[in-house]
Short mmCIF file of C-alpha atoms in Angstrom, two decimals:
data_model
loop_
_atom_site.label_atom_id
_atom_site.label_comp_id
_atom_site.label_asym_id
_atom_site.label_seq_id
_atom_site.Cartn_x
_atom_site.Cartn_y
_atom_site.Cartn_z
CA UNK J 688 100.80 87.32 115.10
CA UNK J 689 102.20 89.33 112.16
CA UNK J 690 99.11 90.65 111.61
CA UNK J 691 98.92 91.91 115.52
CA UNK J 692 102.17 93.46 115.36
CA UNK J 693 101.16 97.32 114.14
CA UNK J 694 98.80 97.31 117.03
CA UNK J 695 101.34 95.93 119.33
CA UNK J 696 103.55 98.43 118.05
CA UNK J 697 100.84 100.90 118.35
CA UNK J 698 100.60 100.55 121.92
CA UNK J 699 103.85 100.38 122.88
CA UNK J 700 104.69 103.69 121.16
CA UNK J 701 101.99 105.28 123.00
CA UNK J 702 102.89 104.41 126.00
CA UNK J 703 106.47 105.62 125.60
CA UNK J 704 107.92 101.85 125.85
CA UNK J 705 111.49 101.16 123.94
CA UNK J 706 112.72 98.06 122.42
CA UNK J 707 115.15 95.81 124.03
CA UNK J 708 118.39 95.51 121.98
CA UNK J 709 118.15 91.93 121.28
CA UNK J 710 115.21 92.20 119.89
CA UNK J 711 116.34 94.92 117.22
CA UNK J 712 117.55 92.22 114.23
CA UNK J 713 114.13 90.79 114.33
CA UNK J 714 112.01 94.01 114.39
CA UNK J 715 113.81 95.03 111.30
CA UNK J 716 114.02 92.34 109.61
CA UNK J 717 109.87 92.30 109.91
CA UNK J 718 109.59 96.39 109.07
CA UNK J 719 112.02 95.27 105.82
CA UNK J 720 109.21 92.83 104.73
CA UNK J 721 106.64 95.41 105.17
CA UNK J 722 106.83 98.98 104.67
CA UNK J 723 103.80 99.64 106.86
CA UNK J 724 105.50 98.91 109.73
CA UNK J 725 108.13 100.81 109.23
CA UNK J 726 107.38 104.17 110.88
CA UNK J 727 106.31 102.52 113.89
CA UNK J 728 108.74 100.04 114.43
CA UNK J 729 111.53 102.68 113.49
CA UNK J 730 110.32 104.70 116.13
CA UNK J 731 110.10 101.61 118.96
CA UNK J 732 113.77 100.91 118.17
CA UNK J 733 114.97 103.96 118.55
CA UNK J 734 118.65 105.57 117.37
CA UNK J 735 120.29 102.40 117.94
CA UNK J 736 118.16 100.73 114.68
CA UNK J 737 119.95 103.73 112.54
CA UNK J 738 123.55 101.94 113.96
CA UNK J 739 122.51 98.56 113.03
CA UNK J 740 121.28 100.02 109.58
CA UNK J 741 125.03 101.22 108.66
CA UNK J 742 126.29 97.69 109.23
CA UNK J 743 123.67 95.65 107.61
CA UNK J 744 122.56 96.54 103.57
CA UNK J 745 119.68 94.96 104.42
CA UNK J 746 118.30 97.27 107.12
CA UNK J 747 119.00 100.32 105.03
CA UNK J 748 116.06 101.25 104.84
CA UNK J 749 116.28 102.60 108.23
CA UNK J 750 118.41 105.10 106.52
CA UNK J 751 115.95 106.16 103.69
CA UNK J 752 113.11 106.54 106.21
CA UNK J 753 115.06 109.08 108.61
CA UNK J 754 116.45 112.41 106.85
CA UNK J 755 119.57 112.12 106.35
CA UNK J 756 120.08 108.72 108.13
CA UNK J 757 120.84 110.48 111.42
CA UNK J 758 122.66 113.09 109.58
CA UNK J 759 120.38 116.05 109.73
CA UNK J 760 119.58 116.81 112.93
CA UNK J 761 119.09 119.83 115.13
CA UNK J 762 122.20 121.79 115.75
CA UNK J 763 123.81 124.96 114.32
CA UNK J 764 124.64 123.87 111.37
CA UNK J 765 121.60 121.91 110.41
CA UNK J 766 120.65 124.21 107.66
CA UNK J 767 123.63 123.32 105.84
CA UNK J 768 123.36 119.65 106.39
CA UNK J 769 120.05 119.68 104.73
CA UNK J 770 120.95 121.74 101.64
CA UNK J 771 124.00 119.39 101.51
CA UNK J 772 122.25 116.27 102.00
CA UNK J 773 119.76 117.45 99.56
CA UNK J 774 122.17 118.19 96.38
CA UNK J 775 124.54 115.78 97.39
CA UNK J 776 122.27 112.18 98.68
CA UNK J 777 120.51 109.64 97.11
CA UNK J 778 116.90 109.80 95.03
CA UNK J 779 115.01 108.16 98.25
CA UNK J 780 117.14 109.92 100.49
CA UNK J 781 116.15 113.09 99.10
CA UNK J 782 112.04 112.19 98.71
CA UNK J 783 112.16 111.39 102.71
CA UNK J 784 114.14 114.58 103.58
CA UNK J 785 111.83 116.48 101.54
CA UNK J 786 108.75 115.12 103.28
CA UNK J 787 110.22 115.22 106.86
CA UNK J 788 110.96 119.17 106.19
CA UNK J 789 107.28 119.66 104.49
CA UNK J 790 106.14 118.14 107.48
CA UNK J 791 107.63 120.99 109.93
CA UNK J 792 108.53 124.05 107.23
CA UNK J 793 105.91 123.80 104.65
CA UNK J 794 108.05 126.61 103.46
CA UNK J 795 111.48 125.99 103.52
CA UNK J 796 110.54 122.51 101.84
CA UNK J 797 109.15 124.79 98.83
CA UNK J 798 111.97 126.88 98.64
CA UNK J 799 114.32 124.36 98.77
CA UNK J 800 112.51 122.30 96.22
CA UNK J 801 112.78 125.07 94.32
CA UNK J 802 116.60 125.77 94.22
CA UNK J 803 116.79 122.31 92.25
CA UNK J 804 113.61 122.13 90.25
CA UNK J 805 115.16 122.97 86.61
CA UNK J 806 117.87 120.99 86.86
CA UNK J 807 116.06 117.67 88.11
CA UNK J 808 114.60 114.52 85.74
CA UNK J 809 111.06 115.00 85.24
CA UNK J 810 110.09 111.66 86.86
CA UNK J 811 111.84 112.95 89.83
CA UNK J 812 110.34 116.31 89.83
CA UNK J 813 106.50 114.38 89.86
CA UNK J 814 108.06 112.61 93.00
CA UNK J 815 108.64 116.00 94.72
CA UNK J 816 105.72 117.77 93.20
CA UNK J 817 104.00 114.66 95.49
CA UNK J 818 105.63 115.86 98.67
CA UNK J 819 103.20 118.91 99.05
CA UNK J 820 100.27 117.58 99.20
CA UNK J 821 101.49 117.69 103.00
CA UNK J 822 100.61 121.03 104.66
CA UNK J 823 99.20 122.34 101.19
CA UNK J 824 98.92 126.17 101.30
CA UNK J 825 97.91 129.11 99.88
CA UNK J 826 101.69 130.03 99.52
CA UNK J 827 102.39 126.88 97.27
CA UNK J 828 100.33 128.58 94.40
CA UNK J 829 103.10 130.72 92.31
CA UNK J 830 105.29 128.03 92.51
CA UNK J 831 102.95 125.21 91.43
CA UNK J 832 101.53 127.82 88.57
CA UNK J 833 104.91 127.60 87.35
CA UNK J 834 104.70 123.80 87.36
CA UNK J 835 101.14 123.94 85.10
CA UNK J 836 104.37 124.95 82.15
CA UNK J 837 106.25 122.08 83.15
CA UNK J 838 107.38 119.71 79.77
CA UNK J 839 106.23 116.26 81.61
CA UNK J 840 102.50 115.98 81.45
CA UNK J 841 102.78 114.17 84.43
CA UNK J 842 104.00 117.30 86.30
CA UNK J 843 101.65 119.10 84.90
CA UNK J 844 98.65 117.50 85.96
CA UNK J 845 99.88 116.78 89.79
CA UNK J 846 100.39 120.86 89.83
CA UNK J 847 96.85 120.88 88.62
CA UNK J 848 95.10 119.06 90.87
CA UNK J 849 97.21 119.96 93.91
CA UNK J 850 96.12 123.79 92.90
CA UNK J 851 92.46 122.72 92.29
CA UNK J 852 92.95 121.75 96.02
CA UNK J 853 92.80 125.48 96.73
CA UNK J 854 89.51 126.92 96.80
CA UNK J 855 91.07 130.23 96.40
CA UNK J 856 93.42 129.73 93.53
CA UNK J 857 93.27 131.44 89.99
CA UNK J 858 93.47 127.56 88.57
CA UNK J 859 89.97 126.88 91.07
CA UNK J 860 88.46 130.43 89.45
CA UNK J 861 89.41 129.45 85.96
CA UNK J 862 87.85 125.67 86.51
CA UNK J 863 85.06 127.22 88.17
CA UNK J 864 83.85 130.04 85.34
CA UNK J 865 84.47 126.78 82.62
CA UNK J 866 82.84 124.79 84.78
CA UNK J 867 79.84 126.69 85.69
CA UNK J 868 79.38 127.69 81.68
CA UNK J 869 78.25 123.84 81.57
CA UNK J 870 75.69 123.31 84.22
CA UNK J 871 72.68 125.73 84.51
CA UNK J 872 69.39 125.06 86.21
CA UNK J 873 66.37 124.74 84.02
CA UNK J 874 63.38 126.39 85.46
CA UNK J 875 60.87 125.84 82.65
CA UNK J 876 60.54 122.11 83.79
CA UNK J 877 58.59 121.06 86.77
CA UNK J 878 60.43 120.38 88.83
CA UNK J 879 63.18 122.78 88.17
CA UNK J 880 66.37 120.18 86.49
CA UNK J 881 70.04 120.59 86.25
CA UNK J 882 70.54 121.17 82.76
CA UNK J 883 74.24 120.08 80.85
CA UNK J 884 76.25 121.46 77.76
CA UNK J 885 79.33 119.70 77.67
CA UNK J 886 82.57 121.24 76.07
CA UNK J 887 82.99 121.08 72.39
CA UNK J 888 86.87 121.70 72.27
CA UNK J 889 89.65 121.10 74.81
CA UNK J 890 91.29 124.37 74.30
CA UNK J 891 95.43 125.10 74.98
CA UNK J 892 93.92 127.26 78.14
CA UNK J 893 92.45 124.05 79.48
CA UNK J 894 95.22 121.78 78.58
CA UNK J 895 97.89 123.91 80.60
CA UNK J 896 95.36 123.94 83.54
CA UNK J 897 95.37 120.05 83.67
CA UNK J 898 92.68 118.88 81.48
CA UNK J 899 93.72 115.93 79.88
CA UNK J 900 92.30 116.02 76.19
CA UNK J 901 92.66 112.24 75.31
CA UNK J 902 90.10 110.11 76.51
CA UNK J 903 90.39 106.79 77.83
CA UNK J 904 88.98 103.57 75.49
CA UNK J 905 85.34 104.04 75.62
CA UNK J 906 85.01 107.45 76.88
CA UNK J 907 83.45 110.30 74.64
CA UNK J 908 85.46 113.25 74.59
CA UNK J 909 82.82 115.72 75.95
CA UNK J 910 81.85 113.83 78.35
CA UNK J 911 85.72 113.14 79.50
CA UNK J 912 86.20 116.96 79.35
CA UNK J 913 83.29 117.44 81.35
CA UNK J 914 84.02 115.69 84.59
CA UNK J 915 87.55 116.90 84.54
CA UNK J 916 86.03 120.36 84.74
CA UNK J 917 83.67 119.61 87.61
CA UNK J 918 85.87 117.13 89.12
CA UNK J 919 88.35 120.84 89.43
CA UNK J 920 85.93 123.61 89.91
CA UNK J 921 85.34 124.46 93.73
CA UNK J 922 82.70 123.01 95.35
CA UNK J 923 81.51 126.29 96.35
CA UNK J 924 80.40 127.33 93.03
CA UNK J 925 77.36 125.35 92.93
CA UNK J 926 74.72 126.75 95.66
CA UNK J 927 75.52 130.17 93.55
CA UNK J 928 75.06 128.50 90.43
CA UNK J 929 72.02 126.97 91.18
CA UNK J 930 69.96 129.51 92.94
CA UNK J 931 71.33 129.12 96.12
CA UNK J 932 70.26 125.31 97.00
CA UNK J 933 72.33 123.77 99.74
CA UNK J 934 74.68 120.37 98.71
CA UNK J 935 71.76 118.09 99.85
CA UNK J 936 69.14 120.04 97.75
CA UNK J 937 71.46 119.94 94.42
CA UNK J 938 72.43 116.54 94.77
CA UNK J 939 68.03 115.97 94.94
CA UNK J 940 67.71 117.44 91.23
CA UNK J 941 66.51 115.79 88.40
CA UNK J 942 69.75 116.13 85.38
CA UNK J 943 69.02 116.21 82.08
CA UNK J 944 69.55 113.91 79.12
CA UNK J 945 71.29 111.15 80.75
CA UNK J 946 74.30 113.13 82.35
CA UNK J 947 73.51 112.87 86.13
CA UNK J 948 75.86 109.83 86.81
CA UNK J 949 78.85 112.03 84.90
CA UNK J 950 77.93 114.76 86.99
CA UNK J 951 77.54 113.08 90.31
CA UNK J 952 80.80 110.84 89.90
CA UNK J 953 82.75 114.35 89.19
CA UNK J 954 81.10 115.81 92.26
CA UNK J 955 82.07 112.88 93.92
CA UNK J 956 85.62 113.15 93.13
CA UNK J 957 85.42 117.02 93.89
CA UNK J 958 84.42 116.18 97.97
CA UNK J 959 87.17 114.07 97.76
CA UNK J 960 89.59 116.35 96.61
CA UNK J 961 88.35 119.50 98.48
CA UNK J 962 87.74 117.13 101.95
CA UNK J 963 84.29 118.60 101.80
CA UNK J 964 82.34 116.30 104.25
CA UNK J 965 79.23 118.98 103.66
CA UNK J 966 79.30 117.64 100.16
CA UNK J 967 80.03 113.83 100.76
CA UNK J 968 77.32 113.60 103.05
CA UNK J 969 74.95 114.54 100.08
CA UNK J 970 76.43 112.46 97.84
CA UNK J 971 76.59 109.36 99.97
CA UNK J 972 72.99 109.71 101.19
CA UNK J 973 71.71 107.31 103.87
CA UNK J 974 73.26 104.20 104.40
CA UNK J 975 70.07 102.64 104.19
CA UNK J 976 68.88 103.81 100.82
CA UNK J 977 68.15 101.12 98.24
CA UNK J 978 70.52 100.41 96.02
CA UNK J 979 72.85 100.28 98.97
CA UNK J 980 74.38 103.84 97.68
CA UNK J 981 73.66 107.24 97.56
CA UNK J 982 72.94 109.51 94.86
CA UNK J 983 76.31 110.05 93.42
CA UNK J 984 78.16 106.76 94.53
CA UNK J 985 78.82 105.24 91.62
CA UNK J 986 80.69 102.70 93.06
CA UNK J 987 82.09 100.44 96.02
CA UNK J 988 85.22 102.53 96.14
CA UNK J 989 83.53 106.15 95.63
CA UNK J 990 81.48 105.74 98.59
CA UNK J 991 85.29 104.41 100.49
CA UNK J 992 86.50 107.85 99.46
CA UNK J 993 83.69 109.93 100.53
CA UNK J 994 83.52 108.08 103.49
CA UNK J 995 86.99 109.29 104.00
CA UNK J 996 86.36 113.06 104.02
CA UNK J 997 84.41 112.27 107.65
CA UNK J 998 85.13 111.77 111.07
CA UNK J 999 86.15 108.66 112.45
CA UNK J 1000 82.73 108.08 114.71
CA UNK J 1001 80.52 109.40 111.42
CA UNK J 1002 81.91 106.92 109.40
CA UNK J 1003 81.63 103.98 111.79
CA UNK J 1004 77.94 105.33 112.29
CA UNK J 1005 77.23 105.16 108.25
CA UNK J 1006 78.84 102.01 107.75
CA UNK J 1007 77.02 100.38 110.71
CA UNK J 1008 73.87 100.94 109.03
CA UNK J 1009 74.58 99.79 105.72
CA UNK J 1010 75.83 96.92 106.82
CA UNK J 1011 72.81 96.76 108.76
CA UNK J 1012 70.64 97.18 105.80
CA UNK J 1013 72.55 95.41 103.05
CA UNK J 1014 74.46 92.77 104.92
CA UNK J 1015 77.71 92.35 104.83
CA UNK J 1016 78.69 91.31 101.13
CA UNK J 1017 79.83 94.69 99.82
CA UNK J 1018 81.09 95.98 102.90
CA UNK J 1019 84.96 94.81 103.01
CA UNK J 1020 85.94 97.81 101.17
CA UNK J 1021 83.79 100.04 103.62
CA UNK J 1022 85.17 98.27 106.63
CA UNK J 1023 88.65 99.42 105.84
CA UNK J 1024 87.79 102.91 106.15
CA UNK J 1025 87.46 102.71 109.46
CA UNK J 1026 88.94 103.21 113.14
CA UNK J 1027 90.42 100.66 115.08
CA UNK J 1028 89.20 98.94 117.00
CA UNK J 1029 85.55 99.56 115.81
CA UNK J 1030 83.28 101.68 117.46
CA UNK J 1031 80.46 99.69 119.20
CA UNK J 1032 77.67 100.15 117.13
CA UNK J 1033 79.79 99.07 114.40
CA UNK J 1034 81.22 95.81 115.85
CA UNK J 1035 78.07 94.76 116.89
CA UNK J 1036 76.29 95.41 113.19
CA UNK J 1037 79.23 92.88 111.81
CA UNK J 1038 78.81 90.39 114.51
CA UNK J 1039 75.03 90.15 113.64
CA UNK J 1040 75.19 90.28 109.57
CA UNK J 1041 77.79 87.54 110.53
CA UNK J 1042 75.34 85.39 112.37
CA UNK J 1043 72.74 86.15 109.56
CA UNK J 1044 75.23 84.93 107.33
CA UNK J 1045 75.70 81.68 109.34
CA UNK J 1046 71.81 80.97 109.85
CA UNK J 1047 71.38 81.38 106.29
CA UNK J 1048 73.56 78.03 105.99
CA UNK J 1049 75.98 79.44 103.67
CA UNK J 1050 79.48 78.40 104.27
CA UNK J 1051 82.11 81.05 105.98
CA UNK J 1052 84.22 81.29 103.16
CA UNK J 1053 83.03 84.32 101.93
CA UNK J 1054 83.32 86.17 104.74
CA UNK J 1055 86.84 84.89 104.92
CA UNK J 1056 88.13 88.53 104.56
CA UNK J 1057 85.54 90.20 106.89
CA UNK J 1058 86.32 87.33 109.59
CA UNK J 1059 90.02 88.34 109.15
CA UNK J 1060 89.19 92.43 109.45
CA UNK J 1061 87.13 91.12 112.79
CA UNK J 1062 90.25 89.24 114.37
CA UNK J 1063 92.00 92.89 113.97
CA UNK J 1064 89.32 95.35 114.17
CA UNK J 1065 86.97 94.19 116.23
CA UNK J 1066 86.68 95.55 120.18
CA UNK J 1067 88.24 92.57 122.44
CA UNK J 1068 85.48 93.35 124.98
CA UNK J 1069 82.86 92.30 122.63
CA UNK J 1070 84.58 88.76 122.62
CA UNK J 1071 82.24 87.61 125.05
CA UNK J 1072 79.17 88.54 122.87
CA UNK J 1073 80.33 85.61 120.71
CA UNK J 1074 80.40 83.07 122.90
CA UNK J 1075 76.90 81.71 121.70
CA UNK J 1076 78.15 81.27 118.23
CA UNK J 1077 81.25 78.86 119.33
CA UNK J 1078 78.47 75.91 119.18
CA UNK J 1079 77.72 73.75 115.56
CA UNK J 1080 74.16 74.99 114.95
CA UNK J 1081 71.34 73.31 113.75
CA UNK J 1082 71.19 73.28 109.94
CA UNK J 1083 68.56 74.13 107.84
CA UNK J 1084 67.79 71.34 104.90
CA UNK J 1085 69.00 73.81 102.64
CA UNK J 1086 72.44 74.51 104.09
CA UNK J 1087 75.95 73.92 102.62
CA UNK J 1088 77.00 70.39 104.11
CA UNK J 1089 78.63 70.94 107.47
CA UNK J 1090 78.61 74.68 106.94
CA UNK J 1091 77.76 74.95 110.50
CA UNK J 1092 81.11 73.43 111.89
CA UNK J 1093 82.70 75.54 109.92
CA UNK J 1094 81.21 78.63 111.11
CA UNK J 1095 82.24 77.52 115.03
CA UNK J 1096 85.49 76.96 113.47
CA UNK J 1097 85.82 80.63 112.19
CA UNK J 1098 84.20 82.14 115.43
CA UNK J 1099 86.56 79.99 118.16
CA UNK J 1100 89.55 81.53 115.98
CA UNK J 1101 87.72 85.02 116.06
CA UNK J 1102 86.94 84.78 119.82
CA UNK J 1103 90.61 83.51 120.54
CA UNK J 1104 92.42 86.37 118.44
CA UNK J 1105 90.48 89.02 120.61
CA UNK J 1106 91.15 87.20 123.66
CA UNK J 1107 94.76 87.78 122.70
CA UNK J 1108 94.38 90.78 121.38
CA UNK J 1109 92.53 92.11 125.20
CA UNK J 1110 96.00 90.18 126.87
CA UNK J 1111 98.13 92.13 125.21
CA UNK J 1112 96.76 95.50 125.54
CA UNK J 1113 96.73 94.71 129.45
CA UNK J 1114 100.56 93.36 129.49
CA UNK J 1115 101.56 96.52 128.08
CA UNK J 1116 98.98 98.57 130.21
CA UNK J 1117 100.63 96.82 133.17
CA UNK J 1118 104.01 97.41 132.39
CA UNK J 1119 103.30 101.31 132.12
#
């Protein structure tokens, strides 16, 4: 039921419900256990929950999660509350009023940031630093140049990235030109490849621009160098670099002496970064490609990222077919990429690698955490679908002993939870 609880929450909030006071202790005593369930449930309880919070140490975390604890809200002299909450309240107090105001006055959250900024701890200042990735603009760029001089390192490299975040800033130009001076197109091979000349030095320039010179155990230093650049440079500057190709055709080239998986990875990191879905697309490839990944998914959790950069019905689409294609055992990590509850095509591609799964004569087990994504994700109309798997099958002479009872065992629960799951969403429609 705990596990129901942000949909329930969800739904309610949608549909403009509020909670009933008695229920208050118990609804915060849950969002205390579990942070993600704090904005929601916050919201469902309503002002009295900030009340409750000043009487009970244990709920003040209500506080923290609402500038100012109640304190800075709209009236004529709200400006002043928030420059007096800010000098004068506590760390997390601070961090949540500086997000709310990002949130609303991308501006005024800057400048007041900035009023402070010499005269805070530097493990602080990487906190705030943090806050704008929220409503990131073009305007953030003198002040987080500044911040590329900072003495933490930390600082320093947060300012970087945020400003490498700006296809238009003179940090993006500067990672672009050092960038680009690695990575030419070699037209005397057939076909043409993408040839690679790493850095030889980590100068001070690229050091105060974010590139960290130490690698990490087993990394070579030009090759750590190297994907820092890339990983900063602008998307854009490819298709000009390399004779105008589009994403998909660069992605398609042939790279030279071993460095296309360090070039791919940074690119990778880059459509991440940048939210370039242009860009992931090419990288991801189709979802049915062998290998179960595309060109420049080096990984389980580069393709979750890149899947991130697209659409909610895009992603469901690309995941449906890998899962389609390569079953479902590296898929968990996919699956939580995506909207709830699934779209159709998507459901339906887990229910069947499911039943594969089950015909093969394995036992459930390790599908444990894809059966538990199912009881939340899955559409509750498609509960009926699974009524033919609530039986003990047949088993093959090669199947796990009783494997089959097991698997009814896992589907009744999954068939139940969306049968729940379908009640709910009507009690609350009905009470609207």
């Amino acid at each position: 039921m705990m596990e129901l609880l942000p949909q329930w929450l969800a739904t309610a909030n949608a549909r403009g419900f509020a909670a009933p006071p008695q229920a208050l202790p118990a609804l915060l005593d849950a969002a205390r256990g579990r942070t993600d369930l704090r904005p929601a449930a916050l919201t469902f309880a309503g002002p009295r929950a900030l009340w409750l919070a000043r009487l009970n140490p244990d709920w003040r975390f209500a506080l923290r999660a609402t500038p100012g604890g109640g304190t800075a809200l709209p009236g004529s002299d709200a400006t002043e509350r928030v420059r007096g909450l800010w000098h004068e309240g506590l760390f997390a107090e601070r961090v949540t009023l500086l997000a709310s105001l990002r949130a609303r006055d991308p501006a005024g959250a800057r400048e007041l940031l900035a009023s402070t900024w010499a005269t805070e701890r530097a493990e602080d200042r990487l906190m705030f630093l943090d806050s704008l990735r929220t409503g990131l603009e073009a305007a953030d760029e003198p002040f987080l140049e500044q911040a590329l001089a900072d003495r933490s390192r930390n600082v320093r490299a947060t300012a970087a990235e945020l400003l490498s975040a700006l296809p238009h800033s003179a940090l993006a130009a500067r990672m672009a030109a050092r960038a680009a001076t690695c990575v030419s197109l070699d037209r005397t091979l057939a076909p043409p490849a993408i040839a690679v000349e790493a850095p030889h030095e980590c100068d001070a320039g690229m050091e105060r621009d974010g590139v960290v010179a130490k690698p990490p155990a087993g990394r070579g230093e030009r090759s750590w160098w190297f994907g820092q650049l890339v990983e900063a440079a602008p998307l854009s500057t490819w298709p000009t670099r390399l004779a105008g190709r589009t994403a998909e055709e660069i992605v398609a080239l042939p790279v030279s002496d071993g460095w296309r998986n360090e070039l791919h990875a940074a690119w990778c990191r880059a459509a991440v970064r940048q939210r370039d879905g242009g860009w992931a697309r090419a990288l991801l490839g189709a979802p049915t490609a062998p290998e179960a990944g595309g060109p420049g998914a080096v990984s389980l959790a580069e393709r979750a990222k890149l899947l991130g950069t697209l659409g909610a019905g895009e992603r469901a689409e690309w995941v449906a077919g890998f899962i389609a294609t390569h079953g479902m055992s590296e898929a968990f990590q996919l699956l939580g990429m995506c909207g709830v509850p699934w779209a159709t095509p998507l459901g339906r591609a887990v229910v069947d690698a499911l039943n594969i799964a089950r015909d093969a004569g394995s036992y459930p087990w390790s599908f444990s955490g894809v059966m538990g994504l199912a009881e939340r994700c899955l559409d509750p109309s498609e509960a009926g679908r699974l009524d033919g798997l609530l039986a003990i099958p047949d088993e093959p002479e090669d199947a796990s002993p009783g494997a089959g009872g097991y698997w009814a065992e896992a589907f009744q629960r999954l068939v139940t939870t969306l049968r729940l799951r379908a009640a709910m969403a009507a009690e609350l429609g009905a009470g609207s």
